[in-house]
């Protein structure tokens, strides 16, 4: 896409350019990688929103469970009172102190209170199941957020790879790519630039004719 510039100048990086560590040597077309980053950010935002909804759902489920337990306690109290009323009515019936209708009414109230307790217990069990389901939803949402964060980091890392930077301070002694050239990654990473670390110290291997050695 483009070459970098020699530090402190507008000169394009080329043969003989002095570079510092971190100097941008070249920029690969990053359009696709930027799109991947934007998609990963959108996925992360969606996952975080779903996590918030899941957490709200568990709070609601816990509130429903608390209400169901309170209702059960209230119904159990009513059942105890109804059982006492029935027992008292049956005792008074033995002494002919209450009518048969009053006894039947007390017995009916006790039965109804027992049924209400059973219904409340079922509601508590249902609320507890809802809490467990909501907890599972929160765990799944948290896992989705972690995965989305990992994908975003991966996309940002790939985007960062589109900027080729100098790893050392040195001199460009060979530029092996041109603008518009396709760079293909393979098992062996392509060599884009050849950088000499210090041209003041060179080791030269040369073939010299034996007759010229003298």
XYZ file of N, CA and C in Angstrom:
642
model
N 0.828 -1.207 0.000
C 0.000 0.000 0.000
C 0.865 1.261 0.000
N 1.852 1.334 0.935
C 2.735 2.496 0.987
C 3.978 2.152 1.788
N 5.043 2.934 1.530
C 6.263 2.800 2.302
C 6.286 3.874 3.380
N 7.085 3.610 4.425
C 7.234 4.599 5.466
C 8.220 5.677 5.073
N 8.548 6.530 6.039
C 9.473 7.633 5.784
C 10.658 7.546 6.741
N 11.764 8.042 6.277
C 12.955 8.099 7.117
C 12.653 9.005 8.310
N 12.987 8.582 9.529
C 12.661 9.371 10.720
C 13.118 10.826 10.602
N 12.168 11.744 10.853
C 12.474 13.174 10.834
C 12.470 13.805 9.464
N 12.123 13.026 8.425
C 12.114 13.571 7.058
C 10.860 13.088 6.342
N 10.665 13.585 5.134
C 9.581 13.128 4.271
C 10.098 12.156 3.216
N 11.342 11.747 3.348
C 11.946 10.843 2.382
C 11.408 9.435 2.552
N 10.978 8.834 1.467
C 10.432 7.484 1.502
C 11.534 6.460 1.775
N 11.208 5.471 2.570
C 12.169 4.407 2.877
C 12.646 3.746 1.587
N 13.957 3.658 1.446
C 14.511 3.048 0.242
C 15.915 2.543 0.562
N 16.630 2.137 -0.463
C 18.002 1.660 -0.280
C 18.845 2.769 0.355
N 19.570 2.436 1.390
C 20.444 3.399 2.038
C 19.788 4.221 3.125
N 18.487 4.020 3.367
C 17.795 4.812 4.391
C 18.211 4.371 5.787
N 18.407 5.357 6.657
C 18.693 5.072 8.055
C 17.368 4.935 8.809
N 17.230 3.881 9.579
C 15.983 3.637 10.309
C 16.286 3.375 11.776
N 15.295 3.644 12.598
C 15.383 3.411 14.025
C 14.454 2.263 14.417
N 14.636 1.699 15.604
C 13.689 0.664 16.052
C 12.266 1.220 16.108
N 11.338 0.522 15.485
C 9.946 0.963 15.473
C 9.580 1.824 14.289
N 10.560 2.186 13.450
C 10.257 2.975 12.252
C 9.371 2.170 11.311
N 8.298 2.799 10.817
C 7.429 2.100 9.873
C 8.134 1.987 8.526
N 8.328 0.769 8.093
C 8.978 0.527 6.819
C 7.969 0.476 5.681
N 6.841 -0.180 5.950
C 5.816 -0.314 4.918
C 4.463 -0.556 5.574
N 3.424 -0.263 4.805
C 2.043 -0.467 5.271
C 1.317 -1.326 4.259
N 0.879 -2.504 4.706
C 0.109 -3.400 3.843
C -1.347 -2.958 3.863
N -2.050 -3.162 2.764
C -3.469 -2.800 2.685
C -4.218 -3.480 3.834
N -4.852 -2.662 4.697
C -5.471 -3.196 5.914
C -6.988 -3.138 5.896
N -7.592 -2.939 4.725
C -9.047 -2.768 4.657
C -9.786 -3.959 5.259
N -9.405 -5.166 4.860
C -10.096 -6.364 5.359
C -9.881 -6.535 6.855
N -8.683 -6.227 7.315
C -8.379 -6.405 8.737
C -9.108 -5.375 9.591
N -9.262 -4.148 9.064
C -10.034 -3.140 9.798
C -11.494 -3.554 9.910
N -12.027 -4.152 8.840
C -13.405 -4.645 8.877
C -13.555 -5.748 9.922
N -12.548 -6.624 9.990
C -12.597 -7.696 10.984
C -12.575 -7.131 12.407
N -11.805 -6.074 12.617
C -11.775 -5.449 13.937
C -13.131 -4.843 14.278
N -13.751 -4.169 13.305
C -15.064 -3.556 13.552
C -16.116 -4.631 13.849
N -16.063 -5.727 13.100
C -17.004 -6.824 13.348
C -16.779 -7.428 14.727
N -15.513 -7.585 15.098
C -15.198 -8.151 16.414
C -15.669 -7.217 17.524
N -15.541 -5.908 17.324
C -16.024 -4.948 18.324
C -17.548 -5.031 18.453
N -18.227 -5.153 17.308
C -19.682 -5.268 17.338
C -20.118 -6.542 18.058
N -19.413 -7.638 17.787
C -19.735 -8.905 18.455
C -19.507 -8.793 19.964
N -18.434 -8.097 20.344
C -18.147 -7.925 21.773
C -19.232 -7.078 22.441
N -19.643 -6.009 21.772
C -20.710 -5.165 22.323
C -22.000 -5.958 22.503
N -22.323 -6.782 21.508
C -23.528 -7.606 21.592
C -23.415 -8.612 22.730
N -22.244 -9.232 22.872
C -22.044 -10.214 23.942
C -22.147 -9.553 25.308
N -21.589 -8.360 25.441
C -21.667 -7.640 26.712
C -23.107 -7.259 27.032
N -23.869 -6.860 26.000
C -25.282 -6.533 26.199
C -26.070 -7.760 26.648
N -25.783 -8.894 26.031
C -26.459 -10.133 26.422
C -26.094 -10.539 27.843
N -24.856 -10.259 28.243
C -24.446 -10.559 29.613
C -25.224 -9.698 30.607
N -25.385 -8.414 30.261
C -26.151 -7.518 31.136
C -27.591 -7.997 31.253
N -28.166 -8.411 30.136
C -29.536 -8.922 30.158
C -29.625 -10.192 30.999
N -28.604 -11.052 30.870
C -28.599 -12.295 31.645
C -28.490 -12.000 33.131
N -27.652 -11.034 33.480
C -27.509 -10.672 34.892
C -28.797 -10.061 35.426
N -29.468 -9.259 34.584
C -30.760 -8.706 34.986
C -31.780 -9.816 35.175
N -31.703 -10.823 34.294
C -32.627 -11.949 34.406
C -32.426 -12.736 35.689
N -31.180 -12.903 36.098
C -30.938 -13.662 37.332
C -31.395 -12.867 38.544
N -31.248 -11.539 38.503
C -31.748 -10.714 39.609
C -33.275 -10.835 39.708
N -33.927 -10.826 38.560
C -35.385 -10.964 38.543
C -35.799 -12.341 39.044
N -35.061 -13.368 38.617
C -35.387 -14.727 39.055
C -35.189 -14.874 40.560
N -34.139 -14.267 41.086
C -33.894 -14.323 42.526
C -34.983 -13.575 43.297
N -35.433 -12.445 42.739
C -36.524 -11.705 43.381
C -37.811 -12.527 43.374
N -38.075 -13.204 42.261
C -39.269 -14.059 42.180
C -39.183 -15.210 43.184
N -37.972 -15.752 43.358
C -37.784 -16.837 44.315
C -38.045 -16.341 45.735
N -37.539 -15.151 46.044
C -37.762 -14.592 47.376
C -39.252 -14.383 47.633
N -39.960 -13.881 46.619
C -41.409 -13.686 46.786
C -42.131 -15.020 46.963
N -41.696 -16.022 46.199
C -42.327 -17.335 46.297
C -42.100 -17.946 47.679
N -40.906 -17.773 48.233
C -40.619 -18.290 49.567
C -41.442 -17.556 50.624
N -41.573 -16.239 50.454
C -42.383 -15.468 51.404
C -43.841 -15.901 51.345
N -44.316 -16.149 50.134
C -45.703 -16.611 49.977
C -45.879 -17.987 50.600
N -44.876 -18.855 50.458
C -44.956 -20.181 51.064
C -45.020 -20.079 52.582
N -44.196 -19.226 53.155
C -44.227 -19.054 54.607
C -45.596 -18.544 55.066
N -46.147 -17.633 54.292
C -47.468 -17.097 54.647
C -48.534 -18.189 54.562
N -48.484 -18.990 53.529
C -49.471 -20.066 53.376
C -49.297 -21.131 54.453
N -48.042 -21.411 54.819
C -47.811 -22.373 55.897
C -48.362 -21.851 57.222
N -48.234 -20.551 57.461
C -48.808 -19.949 58.667
C -50.326 -20.067 58.657
N -50.911 -19.828 57.497
C -52.367 -19.960 57.375
C -52.802 -21.413 57.580
N -51.998 -22.334 57.067
C -52.333 -23.747 57.254
C -52.288 -24.125 58.732
N -51.267 -23.665 59.415
C -51.178 -23.959 60.854
C -52.383 -23.404 61.603
N -52.779 -22.170 61.242
C -53.954 -21.578 61.891
C -55.217 -22.369 61.555
N -55.329 -22.775 60.295
C -56.514 -23.547 59.886
C -56.545 -24.901 60.584
N -55.396 -25.530 60.779
C -55.341 -26.811 61.477
C -55.740 -26.636 62.941
N -55.297 -25.548 63.544
C -55.692 -25.296 64.929
C -57.199 -25.035 65.027
N -57.730 -24.283 64.070
C -59.173 -24.010 64.074
C -59.978 -25.296 63.889
N -59.494 -26.150 63.019
C -60.204 -27.419 62.799
C -60.157 -28.290 64.049
N -58.953 -28.391 64.653
C -58.831 -29.208 65.863
C -59.730 -28.664 66.971
N -59.775 -27.353 67.108
C -60.618 -26.758 68.146
C -62.102 -27.003 67.859
N -62.461 -26.885 66.564
C -63.863 -27.113 66.211
C -64.254 -28.568 66.457
N -63.363 -29.503 66.168
C -63.670 -30.921 66.399
C -63.788 -31.226 67.890
N -62.919 -30.561 68.679
C -63.023 -30.748 70.136
C -64.352 -30.198 70.663
N -64.729 -29.021 70.170
C -66.005 -28.425 70.610
C -67.202 -29.236 70.110
N -67.044 -29.860 68.958
C -68.139 -30.685 68.440
C -68.397 -31.874 69.353
N -67.283 -32.402 69.904
C -67.456 -33.535 70.825
C -68.253 -33.133 72.057
N -68.204 -31.862 72.383
C -68.959 -31.361 73.549
C -70.273 -30.717 73.130
N -70.585 -30.860 71.813
C -71.812 -30.285 71.273
C -71.870 -28.765 71.462
N -70.647 -28.130 71.368
C -70.599 -26.680 71.561
C -70.639 -25.914 70.236
N -70.411 -26.603 69.113
C -70.482 -25.965 67.794
C -71.343 -26.823 66.876
N -71.808 -26.180 65.829
C -72.657 -26.906 64.886
C -71.815 -27.727 63.920
N -72.475 -28.653 63.269
C -71.815 -29.490 62.271
C -71.291 -28.644 61.120
N -72.026 -27.612 60.775
C -71.622 -26.729 59.667
C -70.331 -25.993 59.995
N -70.160 -25.551 61.219
C -68.950 -24.853 61.621
C -67.739 -25.797 61.561
N -67.984 -27.051 61.964
C -66.894 -28.037 61.890
C -66.499 -28.283 60.442
N -67.484 -28.432 59.571
C -67.202 -28.670 58.158
C -66.474 -27.468 57.531
N -66.882 -26.303 57.969
C -66.218 -25.099 57.457
C -64.746 -25.072 57.875
N -64.460 -25.423 59.134
C -63.086 -25.447 59.624
C -62.269 -26.504 58.891
N -62.898 -27.657 58.668
C -62.194 -28.714 57.945
C -61.923 -28.297 56.492
N -62.867 -27.648 55.855
C -62.701 -27.186 54.474
C -61.592 -26.137 54.386
N -61.587 -25.237 55.377
C -60.531 -24.216 55.386
C -59.152 -24.842 55.530
N -59.034 -25.876 56.350
C -57.752 -26.558 56.528
C -57.316 -27.233 55.240
N -58.274 -27.855 54.547
C -57.949 -28.514 53.273
C -57.488 -27.490 52.248
N -58.212 -26.377 52.170
C -57.839 -25.329 51.222
C -56.453 -24.736 51.557
N -56.179 -24.576 52.838
C -54.879 -24.051 53.246
C -53.774 -25.029 52.875
N -54.033 -26.329 53.030
C -53.048 -27.336 52.641
C -52.778 -27.305 51.148
N -53.848 -27.126 50.360
C -53.683 -27.034 48.907
C -52.885 -25.790 48.533
N -53.144 -24.686 49.237
C -52.407 -23.452 48.960
C -50.927 -23.619 49.276
N -50.620 -24.349 50.341
C -49.221 -24.617 50.677
C -48.550 -25.435 49.583
N -49.264 -26.437 49.080
C -48.710 -27.270 48.006
C -48.430 -26.440 46.756
N -49.365 -25.544 46.450
C -49.183 -24.677 45.282
C -47.974 -23.761 45.487
N -47.833 -23.234 46.700
C -46.710 -22.342 46.992
C -45.382 -23.094 46.911
N -45.365 -24.333 47.376
C -44.137 -25.123 47.273
C -43.761 -25.366 45.818
N -44.758 -25.637 44.999
C -44.495 -25.823 43.568
C -43.957 -24.533 42.948
N -44.506 -23.395 43.395
C -44.022 -22.110 42.881
C -42.582 -21.866 43.301
N -42.223 -22.256 44.519
C -40.840 -22.106 44.983
C -39.908 -22.980 44.153
N -40.329 -24.238 43.904
C -39.498 -25.137 43.099
C -39.315 -24.576 41.690
N -40.381 -24.032 41.138
C -40.292 -23.445 39.801
C -39.364 -22.224 39.801
N -39.458 -21.408 40.845
C -38.605 -20.223 40.941
C -37.140 -20.621 41.103
N -36.884 -21.681 41.884
C -35.508 -22.160 42.044
C -34.946 -22.661 40.714
N -35.779 -23.356 39.942
C -35.345 -23.821 38.624
C -35.046 -22.640 37.709
N -35.881 -21.594 37.814
C -35.656 -20.401 36.996
C -34.345 -19.725 37.363
N -34.003 -19.722 38.656
C -32.732 -19.132 39.096
C -31.562 -19.932 38.523
N -31.642 -21.258 38.566
C -30.568 -22.086 38.014
C -30.414 -21.856 36.509
N -31.552 -21.742 35.827
C -31.497 -21.471 34.391
C -30.855 -20.114 34.117
N -31.234 -19.128 34.923
C -30.665 -17.789 34.749
C -29.171 -17.793 35.035
N -28.751 -18.563 36.049
C -27.321 -18.660 36.356
C -26.569 -19.285 35.188
N -27.164 -20.312 34.586
C -26.545 -20.908 33.406
C -26.456 -19.914 32.262
N -27.497 -19.074 32.125
C -27.459 -18.044 31.087
C -26.354 -17.029 31.315
N -26.124 -16.676 32.574
C -25.044 -15.737 32.897
C -23.688 -16.342 32.559
N -23.491 -17.616 32.919
C -22.228 -18.282 32.611
C -21.994 -18.346 31.100
N -23.060 -18.656 30.369
C -22.935 -18.707 28.913
C -22.624 -17.325 28.349
N -23.256 -16.294 28.904
C -23.006 -14.930 28.446
C -21.577 -14.503 28.756
N -21.076 -14.871 29.934
C -19.690 -14.537 30.293
C -18.712 -15.240 29.353
N -19.002 -16.493 29.022
C -18.142 -17.220 28.084
C -18.163 -16.555 26.711
N -19.338 -16.073 26.297
C -19.450 -15.396 25.003
C -18.647 -14.099 25.000
N -18.646 -13.383 26.123
C -17.868 -12.143 26.228
C -16.374 -12.448 26.137
N -15.924 -13.490 26.851
C -14.509 -13.863 26.812
C -14.093 -14.242 25.393
N -14.948 -15.004 24.719
C -14.639 -15.410 23.343
C -14.594 -14.187 22.426
N -15.552 -13.269 22.596
C -15.577 -12.069 21.758
C -14.346 -11.203 22.011
N -13.917 -11.119 23.268
C -12.709 -10.356 23.592
C -11.483 -10.980 22.937
N -11.415 -12.314 22.965
C -10.277 -13.011 22.342
C -10.264 -12.778 20.830
N -11.438 -12.833 20.201
C -11.516 -12.603 18.760
C -11.141 -11.164 18.416
N -11.519 -10.225 19.288
C -11.145 -8.829 19.052
C -9.634 -8.650 19.163
N -9.037 -9.268 20.190
C -7.579 -9.174 20.318
C -6.893 -9.779 19.100
N -7.414 -10.895 18.628
C -6.834 -11.540 17.446
C -6.948 -10.633 16.231
N -8.112 -10.020 16.048
C -8.315 -9.131 14.899
C -7.411 -7.912 14.995
N -7.256 -7.361 16.205
C -6.379 -6.198 16.376
C -4.917 -6.572 16.136
N -4.537 -7.785 16.555
C -3.168 -8.254 16.315
C -2.905 -8.394 14.814
N -3.867 -8.990 14.101
C -3.722 -9.130 12.650
C -3.650 -7.764 11.974
N -4.444 -6.812 12.480
C -4.390 -5.456 11.924
C -3.018 -4.841 12.172
N -2.470 -5.095 13.366
C -1.146 -4.565 13.672
C -0.066 -5.130 12.767
N -0.262 -6.356 12.297
C 0.732 -6.974 11.422
C 0.795 -6.298 10.052
N -0.202 -5.488 9.705
C -0.174 -4.817 8.407
C 0.828 -3.670 8.386
N 1.321 -3.273 9.549
C 2.359 -2.249 9.631
C 3.701 -2.927 9.882
N 4.596 -2.839 8.911
C 5.909 -3.462 9.015
C 6.866 -2.446 9.635
N 7.425 -2.782 10.798
C 8.309 -1.864 11.502
C 9.722 -2.432 11.581
N 10.667 -1.531 11.678
C 12.057 -1.952 11.801
C 12.324 -2.473 13.209
N 12.922 -3.635 13.334
C 13.209 -4.173 14.671
C 14.492 -3.606 15.282
N 15.329 -2.995 14.453
C 16.639 -2.533 14.928
C 16.960 -1.166 14.335
N 18.035 -0.573 14.833
C 18.599 0.636 14.223
C 19.618 0.211 13.189
N 19.457 0.699 11.971
C 20.376 0.264 10.929
C 20.135 0.961 9.614
N 20.644 0.348 8.546
C 20.562 0.919 7.201
C 19.890 -0.088 6.280
N 18.943 0.408 5.467
C 18.293 -0.454 4.478
C 19.290 -0.709 3.354
N 19.661 -1.954 3.167
C 20.585 -2.277 2.080
C 19.890 -3.044 0.955
N 18.607 -3.370 1.167
C 17.853 -4.014 0.079
C 16.358 -3.893 0.359
N 15.632 -3.377 -0.625
C 14.161 -3.334 -0.542
C 13.620 -4.280 -1.598
N 12.921 -5.311 -1.155
C 12.549 -6.402 -2.053
C 11.087 -6.381 -2.470
N 10.395 -5.291 -2.187
C 8.983 -5.174 -2.579
C 8.751 -3.807 -3.186
N 7.661 -3.701 -3.952
C 7.253 -2.439 -4.549
C 5.775 -2.178 -4.240
N 5.348 -0.936 -4.400
C 3.953 -0.582 -4.177
C 3.072 -1.367 -5.144
N 2.002 -1.970 -4.602
C 1.074 -2.739 -5.425
C 1.419 -4.199 -5.536
N 2.591 -4.576 -5.064
C 2.997 -5.977 -5.128
C 2.242 -6.787 -4.073
N 1.839 -7.992 -4.461
C 1.140 -8.876 -3.526
C 2.147 -9.636 -2.683
N 1.946 -9.560 -1.361
C 2.813 -10.278 -0.429
C 2.047 -11.467 0.109
N 2.551 -12.658 -0.123
C 1.859 -13.881 0.283
C 2.618 -14.530 1.422
N 1.927 -14.747 2.537
C 2.555 -15.442 3.667
C 2.579 -16.936 3.381
N 3.661 -17.579 3.725
C 3.796 -19.025 3.526
C 4.505 -19.590 4.744
N 4.965 -20.848 4.618
C 5.682 -21.445 5.731
C 6.948 -20.654 6.041
N 7.564 -20.086 5.003
C 8.725 -19.220 5.185
C 8.286 -17.785 4.958
N 8.385 -16.961 5.997
C 7.929 -15.582 5.897
C 8.691 -14.853 4.798
N 7.991 -14.087 3.931
C 8.680 -13.362 2.862
C 9.589 -12.283 3.425
N 10.726 -12.084 2.776
C 11.670 -11.050 3.197
C 11.359 -9.781 2.417
N 10.973 -8.712 3.141
C 10.601 -7.463 2.495
C 11.758 -6.475 2.450
N 12.537 -6.447 3.521
C 13.668 -5.521 3.607
C 14.874 -6.259 4.188
N 16.047 -5.831 3.761
C 17.277 -6.338 4.346
C 17.952 -5.156 5.029
N 18.176 -5.293 6.354
C 18.705 -4.179 7.144
C 20.058 -4.582 7.709
N 21.052 -3.729 7.504
C 22.377 -3.936 8.094
C 22.427 -3.182 9.413
N 22.859 -3.841 10.453
C 22.837 -3.222 11.776
C 23.908 -2.156 11.928
N 25.141 -2.437 11.448
C 26.236 -1.477 11.626
C 27.209 -1.645 10.470
N 27.174 -0.677 9.528
C 28.041 -0.772 8.347
C 29.475 -0.373 8.650
N 29.759 0.126 9.869
C 31.126 0.490 10.219
C 31.979 -0.735 10.506
N 31.346 -1.850 10.757
C 32.089 -3.086 11.026
C 31.595 -4.154 10.054
N 32.441 -4.517 9.098
C 32.054 -5.474 8.070
C 33.010 -6.671 8.062
N 32.476 -7.814 7.769
C 33.291 -9.018 7.551
C 33.066 -9.449 6.108
N 34.129 -9.409 5.302
C 33.995 -9.671 3.872
C 34.634 -11.016 3.538
N 33.882 -11.847 2.869
C 34.400 -13.122 2.353
C 34.546 -12.923 0.840
N 35.765 -12.972 0.346
C 35.995 -12.732 -1.068
C 36.926 -13.797 -1.652
N 36.715 -14.072 -2.922
C 37.581 -15.017 -3.634
C 38.716 -14.225 -4.319
N 39.952 -14.511 -3.938
C 41.122 -13.791 -4.463
C 42.046 -14.764 -5.194
N 42.447 -14.362 -6.371
C 43.374 -15.183 -7.146
C 44.685 -15.309 -6.395
N 45.210 -16.529 -6.311
C 46.430 -16.762 -5.535
C 47.598 -15.950 -6.065
N 47.596 -15.676 -7.349
C 48.694 -14.889 -7.952
C 48.648 -13.450 -7.497
N 47.481 -12.990 -7.035
C 47.336 -11.600 -6.628
C 47.558 -11.395 -5.146
N 47.750 -12.479 -4.417
C 47.879 -12.340 -2.975
C 49.090 -11.498 -2.581
N 50.154 -11.643 -3.295
C 51.336 -10.867 -2.991
C 51.075 -9.375 -3.152
